[in-house]
Coordinates of C-alpha atoms in Angstrom, one line a residue:
X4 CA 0.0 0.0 0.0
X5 CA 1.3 3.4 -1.3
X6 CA 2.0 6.2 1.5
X7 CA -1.2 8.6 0.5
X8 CA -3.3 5.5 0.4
X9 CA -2.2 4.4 3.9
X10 CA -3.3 7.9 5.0
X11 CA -6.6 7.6 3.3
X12 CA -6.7 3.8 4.9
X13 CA -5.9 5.0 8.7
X14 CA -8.6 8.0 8.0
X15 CA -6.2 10.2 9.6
X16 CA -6.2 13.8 9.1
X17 CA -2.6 14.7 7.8
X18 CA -0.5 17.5 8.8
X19 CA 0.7 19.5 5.6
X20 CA 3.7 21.7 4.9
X21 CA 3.5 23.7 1.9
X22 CA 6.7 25.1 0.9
X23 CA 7.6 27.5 -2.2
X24 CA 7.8 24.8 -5.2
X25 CA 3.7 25.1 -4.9
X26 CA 3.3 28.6 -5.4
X27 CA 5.7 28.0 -8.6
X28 CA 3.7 25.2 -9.8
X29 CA 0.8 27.5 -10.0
X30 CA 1.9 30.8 -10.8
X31 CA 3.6 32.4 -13.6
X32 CA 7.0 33.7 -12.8
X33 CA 6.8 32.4 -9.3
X34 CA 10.6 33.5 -8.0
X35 CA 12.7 30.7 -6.4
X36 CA 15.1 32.3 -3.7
X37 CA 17.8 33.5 -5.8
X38 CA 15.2 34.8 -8.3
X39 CA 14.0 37.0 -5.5
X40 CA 17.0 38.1 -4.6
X41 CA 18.6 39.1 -8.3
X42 CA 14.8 40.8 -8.6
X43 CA 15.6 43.2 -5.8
X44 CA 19.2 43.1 -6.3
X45 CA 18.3 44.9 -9.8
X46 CA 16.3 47.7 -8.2
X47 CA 19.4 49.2 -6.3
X48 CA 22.3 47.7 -8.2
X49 CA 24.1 46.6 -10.9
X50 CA 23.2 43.1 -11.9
X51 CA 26.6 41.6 -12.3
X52 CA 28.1 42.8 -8.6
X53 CA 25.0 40.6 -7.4
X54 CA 27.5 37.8 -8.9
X55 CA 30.5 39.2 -7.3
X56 CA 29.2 40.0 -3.6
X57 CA 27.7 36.3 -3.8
X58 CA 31.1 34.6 -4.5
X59 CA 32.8 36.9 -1.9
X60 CA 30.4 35.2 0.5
X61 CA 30.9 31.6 -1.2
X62 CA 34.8 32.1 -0.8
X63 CA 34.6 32.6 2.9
X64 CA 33.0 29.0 3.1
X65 CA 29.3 29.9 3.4
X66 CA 26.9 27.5 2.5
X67 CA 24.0 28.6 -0.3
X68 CA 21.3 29.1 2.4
X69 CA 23.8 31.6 4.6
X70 CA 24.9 33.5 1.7
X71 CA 20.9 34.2 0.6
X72 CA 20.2 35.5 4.2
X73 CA 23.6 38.0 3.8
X74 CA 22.5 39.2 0.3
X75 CA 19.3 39.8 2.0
X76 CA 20.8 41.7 4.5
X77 CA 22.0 43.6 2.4
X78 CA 19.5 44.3 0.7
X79 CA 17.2 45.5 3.2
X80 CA 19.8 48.3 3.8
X81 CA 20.0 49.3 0.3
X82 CA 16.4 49.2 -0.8
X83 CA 15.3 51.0 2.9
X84 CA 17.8 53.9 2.0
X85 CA 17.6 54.5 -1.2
X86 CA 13.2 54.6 -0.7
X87 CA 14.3 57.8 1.9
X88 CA 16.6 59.3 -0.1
X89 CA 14.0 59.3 -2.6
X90 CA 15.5 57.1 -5.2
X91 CA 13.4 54.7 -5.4
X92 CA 9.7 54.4 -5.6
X93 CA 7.6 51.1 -3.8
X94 CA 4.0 50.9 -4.2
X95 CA 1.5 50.6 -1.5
X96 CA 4.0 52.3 0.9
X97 CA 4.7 56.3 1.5
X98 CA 7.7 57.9 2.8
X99 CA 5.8 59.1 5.9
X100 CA 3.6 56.4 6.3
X101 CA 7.0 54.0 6.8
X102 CA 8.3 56.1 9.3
X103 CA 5.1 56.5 11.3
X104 CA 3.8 53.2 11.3
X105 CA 7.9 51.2 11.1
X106 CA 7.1 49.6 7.8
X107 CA 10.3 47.7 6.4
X108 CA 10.0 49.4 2.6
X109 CA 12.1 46.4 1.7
X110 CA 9.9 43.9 2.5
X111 CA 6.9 45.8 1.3
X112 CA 9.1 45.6 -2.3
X113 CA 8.4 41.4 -1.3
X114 CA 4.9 41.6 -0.5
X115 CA 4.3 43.4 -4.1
X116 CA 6.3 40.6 -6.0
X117 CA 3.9 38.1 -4.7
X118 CA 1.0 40.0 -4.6
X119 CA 1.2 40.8 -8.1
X120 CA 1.4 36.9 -9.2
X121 CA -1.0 35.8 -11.9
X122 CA -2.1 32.1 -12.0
X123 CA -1.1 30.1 -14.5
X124 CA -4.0 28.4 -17.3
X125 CA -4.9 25.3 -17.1
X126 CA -4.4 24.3 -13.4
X127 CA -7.4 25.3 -12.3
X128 CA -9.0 21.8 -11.6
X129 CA -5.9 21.0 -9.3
X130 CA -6.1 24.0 -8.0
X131 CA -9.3 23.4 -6.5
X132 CA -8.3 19.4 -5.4
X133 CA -5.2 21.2 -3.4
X134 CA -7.9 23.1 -2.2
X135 CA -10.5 20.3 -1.0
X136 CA -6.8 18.3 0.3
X137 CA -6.2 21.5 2.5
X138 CA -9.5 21.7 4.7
X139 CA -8.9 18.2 5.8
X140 CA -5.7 19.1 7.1
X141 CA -5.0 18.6 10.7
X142 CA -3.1 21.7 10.2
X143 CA -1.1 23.4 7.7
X144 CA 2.4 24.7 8.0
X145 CA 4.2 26.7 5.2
X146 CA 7.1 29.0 5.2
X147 CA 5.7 31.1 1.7
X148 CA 4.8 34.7 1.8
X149 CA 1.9 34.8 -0.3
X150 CA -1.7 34.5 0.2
X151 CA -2.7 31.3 -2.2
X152 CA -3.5 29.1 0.8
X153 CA -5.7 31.5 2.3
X154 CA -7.4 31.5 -1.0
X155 CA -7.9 28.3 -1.7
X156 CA -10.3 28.1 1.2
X157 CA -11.8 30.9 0.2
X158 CA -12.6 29.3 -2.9
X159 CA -14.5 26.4 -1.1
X160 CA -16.1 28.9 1.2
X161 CA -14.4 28.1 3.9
X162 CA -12.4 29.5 6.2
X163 CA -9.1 29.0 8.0
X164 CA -7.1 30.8 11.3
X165 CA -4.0 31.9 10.1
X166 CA -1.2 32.6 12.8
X167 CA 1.6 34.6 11.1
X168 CA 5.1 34.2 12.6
X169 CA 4.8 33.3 16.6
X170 CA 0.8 33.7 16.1
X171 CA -1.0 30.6 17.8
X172 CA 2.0 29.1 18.7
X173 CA 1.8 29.5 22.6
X174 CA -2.4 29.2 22.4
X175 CA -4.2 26.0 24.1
X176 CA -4.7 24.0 21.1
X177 CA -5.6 20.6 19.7
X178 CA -4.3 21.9 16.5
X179 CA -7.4 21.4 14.4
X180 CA -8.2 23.5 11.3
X181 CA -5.2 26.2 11.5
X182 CA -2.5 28.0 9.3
X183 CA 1.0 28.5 10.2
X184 CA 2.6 30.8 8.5
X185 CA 6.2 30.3 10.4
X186 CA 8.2 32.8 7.7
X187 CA 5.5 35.8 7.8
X188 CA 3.0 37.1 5.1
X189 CA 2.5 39.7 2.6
X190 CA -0.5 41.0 4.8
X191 CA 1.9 41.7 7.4
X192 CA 5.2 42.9 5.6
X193 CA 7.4 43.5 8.8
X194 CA 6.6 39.8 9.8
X195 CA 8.4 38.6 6.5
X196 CA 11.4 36.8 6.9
X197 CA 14.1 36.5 5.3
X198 CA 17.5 38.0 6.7
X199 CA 20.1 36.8 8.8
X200 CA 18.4 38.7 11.1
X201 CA 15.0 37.3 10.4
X202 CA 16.2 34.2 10.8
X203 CA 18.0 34.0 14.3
X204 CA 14.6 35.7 15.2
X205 CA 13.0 32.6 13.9
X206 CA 14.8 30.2 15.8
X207 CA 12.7 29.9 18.9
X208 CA 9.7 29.9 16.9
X209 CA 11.0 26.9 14.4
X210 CA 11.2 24.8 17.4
X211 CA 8.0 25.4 18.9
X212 CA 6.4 25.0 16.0
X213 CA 8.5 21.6 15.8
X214 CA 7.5 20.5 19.2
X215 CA 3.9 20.8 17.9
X216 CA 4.5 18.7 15.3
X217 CA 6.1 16.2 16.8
X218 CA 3.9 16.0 20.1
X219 CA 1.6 15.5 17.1
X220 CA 3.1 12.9 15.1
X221 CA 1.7 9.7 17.1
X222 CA -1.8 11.1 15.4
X223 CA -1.0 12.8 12.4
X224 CA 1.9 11.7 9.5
X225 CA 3.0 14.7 7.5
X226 CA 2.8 15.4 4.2
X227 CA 5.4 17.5 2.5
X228 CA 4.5 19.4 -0.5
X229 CA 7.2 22.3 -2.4
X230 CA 10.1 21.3 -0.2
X231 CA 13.5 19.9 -0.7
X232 CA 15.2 18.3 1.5
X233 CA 17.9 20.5 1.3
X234 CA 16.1 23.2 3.1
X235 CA 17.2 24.2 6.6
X236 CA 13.6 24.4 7.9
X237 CA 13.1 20.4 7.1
X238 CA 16.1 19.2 8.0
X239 CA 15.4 21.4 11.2
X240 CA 12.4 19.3 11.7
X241 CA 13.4 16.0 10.5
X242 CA 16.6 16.5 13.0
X243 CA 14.7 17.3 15.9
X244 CA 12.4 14.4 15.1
X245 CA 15.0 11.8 14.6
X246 CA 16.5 12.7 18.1
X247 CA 12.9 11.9 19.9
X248 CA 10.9 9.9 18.0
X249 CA 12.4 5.9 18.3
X250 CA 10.2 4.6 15.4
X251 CA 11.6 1.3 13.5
X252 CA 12.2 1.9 9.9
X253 CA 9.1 0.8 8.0
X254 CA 7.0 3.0 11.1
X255 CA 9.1 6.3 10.6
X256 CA 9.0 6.1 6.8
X257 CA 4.9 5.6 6.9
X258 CA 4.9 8.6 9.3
X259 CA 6.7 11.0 6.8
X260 CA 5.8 11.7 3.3
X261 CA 8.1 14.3 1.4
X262 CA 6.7 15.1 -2.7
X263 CA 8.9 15.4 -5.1
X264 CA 8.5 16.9 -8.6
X265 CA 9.4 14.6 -11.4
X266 CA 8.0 16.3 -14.5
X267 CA 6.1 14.1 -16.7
X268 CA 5.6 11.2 -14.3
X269 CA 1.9 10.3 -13.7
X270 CA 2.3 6.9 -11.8
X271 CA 2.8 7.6 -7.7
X272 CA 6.0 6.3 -7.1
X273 CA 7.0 5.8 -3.9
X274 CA 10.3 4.7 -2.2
X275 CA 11.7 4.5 1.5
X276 CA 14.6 6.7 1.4
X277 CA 17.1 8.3 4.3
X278 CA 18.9 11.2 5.7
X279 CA 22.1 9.2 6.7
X280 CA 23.7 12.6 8.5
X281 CA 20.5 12.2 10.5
X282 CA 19.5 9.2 10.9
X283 CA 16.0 8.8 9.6
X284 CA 14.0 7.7 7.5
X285 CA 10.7 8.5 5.4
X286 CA 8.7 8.3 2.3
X287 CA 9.9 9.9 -1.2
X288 CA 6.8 10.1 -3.4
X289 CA 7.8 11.2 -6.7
X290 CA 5.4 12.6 -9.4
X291 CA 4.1 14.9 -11.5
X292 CA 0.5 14.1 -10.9
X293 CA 0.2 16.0 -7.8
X294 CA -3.7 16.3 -8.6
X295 CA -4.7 12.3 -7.7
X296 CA -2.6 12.4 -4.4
X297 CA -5.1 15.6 -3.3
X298 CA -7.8 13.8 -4.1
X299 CA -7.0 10.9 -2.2
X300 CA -6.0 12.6 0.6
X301 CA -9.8 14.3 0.2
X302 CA -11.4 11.1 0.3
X303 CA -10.3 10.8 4.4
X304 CA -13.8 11.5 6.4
X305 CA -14.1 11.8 10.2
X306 CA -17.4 13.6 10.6
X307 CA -15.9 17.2 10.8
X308 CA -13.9 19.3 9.1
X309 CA -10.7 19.9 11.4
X310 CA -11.8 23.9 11.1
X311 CA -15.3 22.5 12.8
X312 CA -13.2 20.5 15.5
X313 CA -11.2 23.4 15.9
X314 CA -14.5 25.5 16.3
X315 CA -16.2 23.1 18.6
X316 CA -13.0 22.6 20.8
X317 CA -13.2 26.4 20.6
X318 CA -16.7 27.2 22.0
X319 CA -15.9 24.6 24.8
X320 CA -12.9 26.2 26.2
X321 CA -14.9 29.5 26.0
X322 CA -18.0 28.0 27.9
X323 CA -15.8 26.4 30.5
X324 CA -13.7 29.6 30.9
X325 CA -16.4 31.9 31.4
X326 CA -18.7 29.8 33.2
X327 CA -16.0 28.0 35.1
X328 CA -14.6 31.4 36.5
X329 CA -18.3 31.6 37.7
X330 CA -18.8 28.9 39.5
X331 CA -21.9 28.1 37.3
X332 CA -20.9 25.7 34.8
X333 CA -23.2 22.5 35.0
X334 CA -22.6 19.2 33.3
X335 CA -25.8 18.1 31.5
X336 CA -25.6 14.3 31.4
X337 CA -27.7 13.2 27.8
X338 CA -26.7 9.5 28.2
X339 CA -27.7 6.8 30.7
X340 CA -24.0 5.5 30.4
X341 CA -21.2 6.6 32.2
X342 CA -19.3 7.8 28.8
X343 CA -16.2 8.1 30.6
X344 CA -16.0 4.6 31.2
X345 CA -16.1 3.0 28.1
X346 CA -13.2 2.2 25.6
X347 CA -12.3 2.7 22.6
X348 CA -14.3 0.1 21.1
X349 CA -17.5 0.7 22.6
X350 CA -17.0 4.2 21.0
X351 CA -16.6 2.8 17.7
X352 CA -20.1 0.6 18.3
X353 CA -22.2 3.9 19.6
X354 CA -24.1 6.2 18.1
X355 CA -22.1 9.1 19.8
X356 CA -23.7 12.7 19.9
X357 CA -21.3 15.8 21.1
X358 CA -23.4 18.8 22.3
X359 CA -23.1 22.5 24.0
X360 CA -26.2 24.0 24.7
X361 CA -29.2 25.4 27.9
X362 CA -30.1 22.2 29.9
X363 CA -33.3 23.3 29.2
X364 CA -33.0 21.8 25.5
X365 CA -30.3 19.4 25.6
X366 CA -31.7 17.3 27.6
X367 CA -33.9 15.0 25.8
X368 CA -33.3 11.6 27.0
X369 CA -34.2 9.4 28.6
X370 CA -37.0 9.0 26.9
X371 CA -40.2 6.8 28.6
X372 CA -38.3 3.8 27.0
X373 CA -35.0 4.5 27.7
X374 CA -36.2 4.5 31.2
X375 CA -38.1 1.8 31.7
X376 CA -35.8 -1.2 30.0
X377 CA -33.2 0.4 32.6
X378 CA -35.6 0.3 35.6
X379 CA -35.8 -3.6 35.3
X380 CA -32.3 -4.3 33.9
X381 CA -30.0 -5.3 37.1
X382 CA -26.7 -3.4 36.0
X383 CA -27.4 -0.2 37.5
X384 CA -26.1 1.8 34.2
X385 CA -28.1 4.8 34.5
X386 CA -26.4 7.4 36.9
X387 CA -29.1 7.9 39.8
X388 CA -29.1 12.0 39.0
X389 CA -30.0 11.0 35.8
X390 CA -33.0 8.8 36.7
X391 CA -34.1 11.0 39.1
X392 CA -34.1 14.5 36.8
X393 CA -36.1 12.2 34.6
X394 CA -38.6 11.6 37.2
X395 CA -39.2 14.7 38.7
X396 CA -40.3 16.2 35.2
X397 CA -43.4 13.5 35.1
X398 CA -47.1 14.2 36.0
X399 CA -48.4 12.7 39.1
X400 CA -51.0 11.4 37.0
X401 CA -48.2 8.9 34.9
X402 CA -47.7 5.1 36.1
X403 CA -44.0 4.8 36.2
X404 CA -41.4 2.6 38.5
X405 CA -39.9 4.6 41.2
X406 CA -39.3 2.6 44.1
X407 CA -36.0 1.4 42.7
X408 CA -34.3 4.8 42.9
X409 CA -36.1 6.0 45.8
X410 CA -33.7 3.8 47.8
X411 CA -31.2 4.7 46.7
X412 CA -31.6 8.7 47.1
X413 CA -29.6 8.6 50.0
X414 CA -26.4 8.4 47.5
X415 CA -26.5 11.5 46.3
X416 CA -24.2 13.9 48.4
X417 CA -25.9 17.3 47.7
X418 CA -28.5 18.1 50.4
X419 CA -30.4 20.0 48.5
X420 CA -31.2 18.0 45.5
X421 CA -32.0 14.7 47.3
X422 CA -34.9 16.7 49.4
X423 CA -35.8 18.0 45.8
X424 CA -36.1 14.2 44.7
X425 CA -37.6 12.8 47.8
X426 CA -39.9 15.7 48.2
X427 CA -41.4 14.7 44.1
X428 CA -40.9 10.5 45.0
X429 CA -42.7 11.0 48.7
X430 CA -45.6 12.1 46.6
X431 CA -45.6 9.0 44.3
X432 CA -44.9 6.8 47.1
X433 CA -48.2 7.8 48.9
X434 CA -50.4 7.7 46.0
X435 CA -49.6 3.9 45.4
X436 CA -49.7 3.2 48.7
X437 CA -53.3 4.3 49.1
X438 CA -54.0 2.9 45.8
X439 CA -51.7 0.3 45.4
X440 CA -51.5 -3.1 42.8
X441 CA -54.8 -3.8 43.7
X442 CA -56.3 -0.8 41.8
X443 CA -54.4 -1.1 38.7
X444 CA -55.6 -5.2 38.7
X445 CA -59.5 -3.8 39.4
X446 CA -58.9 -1.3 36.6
X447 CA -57.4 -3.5 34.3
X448 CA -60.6 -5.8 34.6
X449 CA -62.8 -3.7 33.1
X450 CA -60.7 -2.9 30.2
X451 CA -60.7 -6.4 29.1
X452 CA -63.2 -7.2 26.4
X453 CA -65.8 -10.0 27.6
X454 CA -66.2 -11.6 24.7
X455 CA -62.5 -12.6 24.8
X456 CA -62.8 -14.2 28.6
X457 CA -63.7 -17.7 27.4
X458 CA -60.5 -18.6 25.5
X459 CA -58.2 -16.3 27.7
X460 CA -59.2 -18.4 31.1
X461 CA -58.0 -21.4 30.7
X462 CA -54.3 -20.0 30.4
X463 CA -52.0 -19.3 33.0
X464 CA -49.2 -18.4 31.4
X465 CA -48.5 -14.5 30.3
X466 CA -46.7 -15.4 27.0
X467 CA -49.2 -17.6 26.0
X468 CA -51.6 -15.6 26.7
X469 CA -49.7 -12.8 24.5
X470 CA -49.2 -15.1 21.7
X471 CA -52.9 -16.5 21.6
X472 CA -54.0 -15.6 18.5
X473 CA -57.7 -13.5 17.8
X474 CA -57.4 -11.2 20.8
X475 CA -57.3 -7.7 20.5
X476 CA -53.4 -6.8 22.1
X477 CA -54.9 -4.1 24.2
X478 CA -57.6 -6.9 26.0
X479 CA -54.4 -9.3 26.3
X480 CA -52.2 -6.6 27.8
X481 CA -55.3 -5.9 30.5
X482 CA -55.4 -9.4 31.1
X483 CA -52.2 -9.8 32.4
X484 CA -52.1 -7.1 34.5
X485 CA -55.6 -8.5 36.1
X486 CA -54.0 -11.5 36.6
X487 CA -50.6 -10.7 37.3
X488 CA -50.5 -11.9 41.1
X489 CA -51.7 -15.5 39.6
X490 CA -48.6 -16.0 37.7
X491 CA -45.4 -17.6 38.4
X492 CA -42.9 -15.2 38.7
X493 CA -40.1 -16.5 36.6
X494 CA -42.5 -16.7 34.1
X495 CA -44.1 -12.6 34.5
X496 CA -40.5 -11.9 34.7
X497 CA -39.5 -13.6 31.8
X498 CA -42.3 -12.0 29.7
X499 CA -41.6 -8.7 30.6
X500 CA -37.8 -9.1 29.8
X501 CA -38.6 -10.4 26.6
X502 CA -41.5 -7.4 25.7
X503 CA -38.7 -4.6 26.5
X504 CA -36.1 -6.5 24.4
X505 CA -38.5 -7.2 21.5
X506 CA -41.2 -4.6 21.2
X507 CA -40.5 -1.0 19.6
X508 CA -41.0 1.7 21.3
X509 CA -43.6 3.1 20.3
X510 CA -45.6 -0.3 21.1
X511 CA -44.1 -0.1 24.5
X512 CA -45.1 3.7 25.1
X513 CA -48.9 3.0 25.3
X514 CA -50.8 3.1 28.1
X515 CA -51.5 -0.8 28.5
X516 CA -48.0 -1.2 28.5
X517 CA -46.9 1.5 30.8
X518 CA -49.8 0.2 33.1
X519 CA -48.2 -3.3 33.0
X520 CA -45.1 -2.3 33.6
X521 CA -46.4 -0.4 37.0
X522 CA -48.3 -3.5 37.7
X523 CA -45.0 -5.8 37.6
X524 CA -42.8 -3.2 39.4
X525 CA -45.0 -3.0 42.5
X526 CA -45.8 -6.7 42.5
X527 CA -41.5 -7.5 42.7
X528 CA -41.7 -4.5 45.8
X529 CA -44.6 -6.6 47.9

């Protein structure tokens, strides 16, 4: 199984970096770093001494990436004098404006380049799969400048937190739904980086933002997109991940999937390659058909978006915070289990509802049924709060089993509510004490049509008086209950287990039934 299709397999939302070769597959004239650089170089300077400062640099044994962050350096010095001295003109910034507000003119010359990008023909079907990959990221990470992620949500209507340089980083967070833009954007010029300086600025930030990723990695593989693996901020990543994560070969390699363009290549190929300098291992995908690994990545489907998770997780911290700080944040319990409790598995085998909302609304169950199979089933599931909310919201005029929770009311440690519950249960209690089992039976009596008496006598047994055949259900149900203290008990008790495993709920909601249910409750109190 290929590396995108183990993804789509595990149903795991990735995490995605999206580095510069992207916004070059896409756009016309997209500038790769040096590009930039000669671009800029060319607005204060000769274009040939960009040659000679850059093998000055080279000759005192700097590396490619260290000389781009010394041309930039200076640069910035360059282009920022000669816009005060008046030598050069930079759209979208004014002299006084600069000064006032500290706008870096040089990087406002950036922000232009890749503002002014026009998108190249043709792609616009992958566009729009990169698009439909993105919002089912876990969370996206890119060091570009320009604004074509932010776009591409926009052009499924959907939207996306973006946290520009140290944004985000230090927020409580289960890292749903969220950009990381860890090298600055064009909307924020000053937060562009791209210096010497820039970058030892960067530094703490790079490794936050890999301790997020790796304190995310036993959840999440990554997916790199526009990156070699030349470039300092992966091998940053990759280093720090080699030196914490202890994965076997096979497990680090399906954990980590970097993309690499091989033009004209439609087949996914994928290989297990290595960093031998340090140490690790991952997954080289190499393609030109970047468009069929979005849309399998697409296909993964976990209920929500990761920007709804992130939304959701969102509201709760909010509710807990405010409320919490208040002293008036209640826990409405909508299940008769004790959710905390179960595993994994049982998860998978529930149909599991996550809610925020008034008590007032929320709480909609248990319903009638809900109730009553629980009253008679021996395991105790439903919490006794629960059972006794449900109660006190009945009419005194319902038949409903209550005995088994008024002995136990005595659990519950808050004062107050177990005199609410007794107070509501004291009230039941007396009625059926005055009236008792005898009443129902006498009631049930008349219900039962006469002309049915003859064949129903001679039984003794409820089912088969249940399953006798030509009797209305409603005389049989009466029946029963008339006869319910003539019955042996393991065969009642049987009969009723069987009706609350078997019969639907809406059978089991009319008033013969709730009456025989009564009737049976009261007769297993005498």
């Amino acid at each position: 199984m290929s590396f995108i299709e183990n993804i789509k397999e595990k149903n795991q939302f990735p995490i995605i970096f999206v580095g510069s070769g992207i916004t070059q597959r896409y756009f016309k004239d997209a500038p790769r770093w040096e590009e930039l650089l000669i671009t800029l170089w060319e607005k204060v300077r000769e274009r040939e001494s960009y040659f000679e400062e850059f093998h000055k640099l080279q000759s005192s044994g700097l590396d490619n990436f260290h000389i781009y962050l010394k041309l930039a350096e200076i640069l910035e010095v360059d282009i920022d004098n000669a816009f005060y001295e008046r030598r050069l003109t930079i759209e979208n910034i004014e002299i006084e404006q600069a000064h006032r507000e500290g706008l870096s003119p040089f990087k406002q010359c950036i922000a232009n380049i890749f503002s002014n990008l026009e998108i190249k023909k043709g792609v616009e079907e992958e566009v729009k799969s990169f698009a439909q990959m993105l919002v089912k990221a876990r969370f996206i990470i890119t060091t570009n400048y320009d604004n074509f992620i932010e776009d591409c949500f926009n052009l499924l209507n959907q939207s996306v937190k973006v946290n520009v340089g140290n944004e985000g980083l230090f927020e409580k967070t289960n890292d749903y739904g969220e950009l990381y833009k860890i090298h600055g954007s064009i909307k924020k010029i000053n937060s562009i980086c791209i210096t010497e300086n820039d970058y030892e600025k960067n530094e703490s930030k790079l490794a936050i933002v890999n301790a997020k990723i790796l304190s995310n990695l036993t959840e999440a593989p990554i997916l790199f997109f526009g990156y070699s693996l030349t470039d300092e901020n992966i091998r940053s990543l990759l280093s720090d991940y080699s030196e914490n994560v202890s994965y076997e070969l096979q497990e680090a390699a399906a954990r980590i999937g970097v993309v690499e363009y091989k033009k004209g290549e439609q087949n996914i190929n994928d290989v297990i390659s290595s960093i031998p300098d340090l140490g690790m291992y991952y997954t080289k995908i190499s393609t030109d058909n970047y468009k069929e690994i979005y849309d399998i990545v697409s296909e993964i489907e976990q209920g929500y978006l990761p920007s709804e998770i992130a939304k959701y997780e969102g509201l709760f911290r909010r509710i807990i915070r405010v409320k919490g700080q208040e002293n008036k944040l209640q826990s409405v319990l909508a299940s008769f289990v004790d959710i905390s409790q179960t595993t994994s598995e049982d998860i998978k085998n529930k149909n599991i509802v996550v809610a925020f909302g008034d008590d007032t609304y929320i709480y909609k169950i248990p319903s009638y049924v809900d109730y009553i199979r629980e009253y008679f089933n021996s395991t105790n599931e439903m919490p006794l709060e629960i059972a006794l909310t449900f109660l006190t919201k009945q009419s005194m005029r319902t038949d409903i089993p209550f005995n088994k929770y008024l002995n136990r009311i005595n659990e519950l440690i808050e004062n107050a509510k177990r005199d609410k519950y007794i107070q509501k249960l004291s009230r039941w209690e007396k009625k059926y004490k005055e009236s008792g089992l005898e009443s129902l039976i006498d009631l049930s009596k008349d219900k039962v049509s006469k002309k049915y008496l003859e064949r129903l006598a001679p039984l003794k047994n409820p089912q088969e008086i249940y399953d006798l055949a030509g009797v209305k259900e409603y005389s049989k149900i009466y029946y029963i209950i008339s006869n319910i203290r003539n019955f042996e008990q393991t065969d009642i008790t049987t009969f009723i287990e069987k009706l609350l495993e078997e019969k639907s709920d809406n059978s089991l909601n009319k008033t013969e039934y709730r009456k025989l249910f009564m009737a049976y409750s009261l007769l297993m109190e005498e």
